[in-house]
Amino acid sequence: MATSISVRKTLSYVFIALYLLTFFFSIFERQALWLLLLIAPLHLLYFRNIRQAQHSLLRNYPLLGYLRYFFESIRPELRQYFFESDLDGKPFSRRQRSIVYQRAKNVRQTVPFGMQTNSQEPGYEWIAHTMFPVHVKEEDLRVMVGSSRCKQPYSASIYNISAMSYGSLSKTAVTALSAGAKLGKFAHNTGEGGVSPFHLEGGGDLIWQIGTGYFGCRDKQGNFSEELFARQVAHPHIKMVEIKLSQGAKPGHGGILPAAKNTPEIAAIRKVEPYTTVASPPAHAAFSDQFTMLLFIDKLRVLSEGKPVGIKLCMGNKQEFERLCQEMKHNNLFPDFITIDGAEGGTGAAPLEFTDSLGMPLYDALAYAHSTLTKYGLREEIRLIAAGKIITGVDIIKAISLGADMCYSARGMMFALGCIQALQCDSGRCPVGIATQDKNLYKGLDVADKRVRVANFHGNTIKSTIEVMEACGFSSLQEITPDKVFRRVEQGKNASFKEIYFSKQTAASEVNQNYVLN
């Protein structure tokens, strides 16, 4: 404290001396008046800070304290550009980001001089290859989505764009993603913000996501509207419908659309009143338990004239999912697909506790869902979609080995658009015009160029997946099994995904036998 008082006194003396010298020299040299104009604002700032009570640092160090805030503001850039290694970046390393950029630009995708990861450290994963590589006949890996209750099944790529709403993303970003999906012949999930004109403008196949706010299909009271749903879902670009129960980044957490962001354009898309605060509650109002949810799914399937309808959730309470499977089996009602969003999934903004501490990681959840659906004889009816940090062909193969039929990617597709992981998604100041509604920023994202990059990234990732399959002896997606994927679980000890994830499921299913359908 004595030091800070001394610093303040010294600065006061310096300012007084500068004032006197400037005034003295200004008598003879008018140019010295410019120095007075520089000193006066600093002195005013100095006196303002020593009298304010909000910031102790600025009160003790009225001018030098600003250096702390300056360096704090550029800390992410300093770390990313100067100090971060190719493998250290979070949530995605520079090496991961680089492979997306290279594939999106359709340039060299090789790496020199060998692996940088430490293959002896616990957590290192690899896939067993074969002495006799095979040839995969399919050039475009696809899977048919649609149960026996579905009249309009959809042939989907195994790699698609995950849920990102217009409003969270800019109009140019959404248009480029949809247009890229059209070029690459894969699907684009709308996110829960509704089907915007920019989703439709791109012309790609759409998976319409419906959240708790029922945006795009809600009445004036915020309840689900069958009439509005039937009108929207009839659009030929909409191929599937996904009911969002929860997401990995913030499971069980609702959201708020502030009045200031609820512009007439957004309001028209979401079917709400403009310039009003609109809530997305944590839970759905159209159903309250497993059985009523299955009835709602069947209602949407009828209203859509047989298009595939599924649910998206981050796995939490295992007994609830088992109860859902029991209800499916008992009533012969089921979704056409289930999207499993891992706890490592991202979003533009989420509370720290929800991001770091709620929800089951993707691999555990995927293996559990696959095992439980198989146990109840439902696996042939229901497709599983995996979401959560899937950006390479190896990521896709790992997810498929644990039971996934297809995968989503959100941040991988954002990197393809030009995302630099600036971690400004929740500020509205995304420097590359993706996660912003600032026209001065999003106009810098050229749709014609970025749509090609999105399509390139998808195509090159599928190509990479096929190459790895061939090297490992998998001539089809059905041949990818968890006993061929390995992880070093501790120093000197390895285990296959089958041992890690499916031996535990057997024990868990025996425990859950006591949880029976009433």
PDB file of C-alpha atoms in Angstrom, residues 170 428-429 433 435-443:
ATOM      1  CA  SER A 170     -24.665 -14.791 -39.494  1.00  0.00           C
ATOM      2  CA  GLY A 428     -21.023 -10.699 -31.246  1.00  0.00           C
ATOM      3  CA  ARG A 429     -17.591  -9.621 -32.500  1.00  0.00           C
ATOM      4  CA  GLY A 433     -18.053 -12.873 -39.690  1.00  0.00           C
ATOM      5  CA  ALA A 435     -20.861 -15.919 -35.110  1.00  0.00           C
ATOM      6  CA  THR A 436     -22.058 -12.327 -35.409  1.00  0.00           C
ATOM      7  CA  GLN A 437     -24.925 -10.172 -36.633  1.00  0.00           C
ATOM      8  CA  ASP A 438     -22.644  -7.178 -37.265  1.00  0.00           C
ATOM      9  CA  LYS A 439     -22.954  -6.348 -40.965  1.00  0.00           C
ATOM     10  CA  ASN A 440     -19.480  -4.816 -41.024  1.00  0.00           C
ATOM     11  CA  LEU A 441     -18.112  -8.215 -39.979  1.00  0.00           C
ATOM     12  CA  TYR A 442     -20.337 -10.763 -41.736  1.00  0.00           C
ATOM     13  CA  LYS A 443     -20.113  -9.012 -45.108  1.00  0.00           C
TER      14      LYS A 443
END
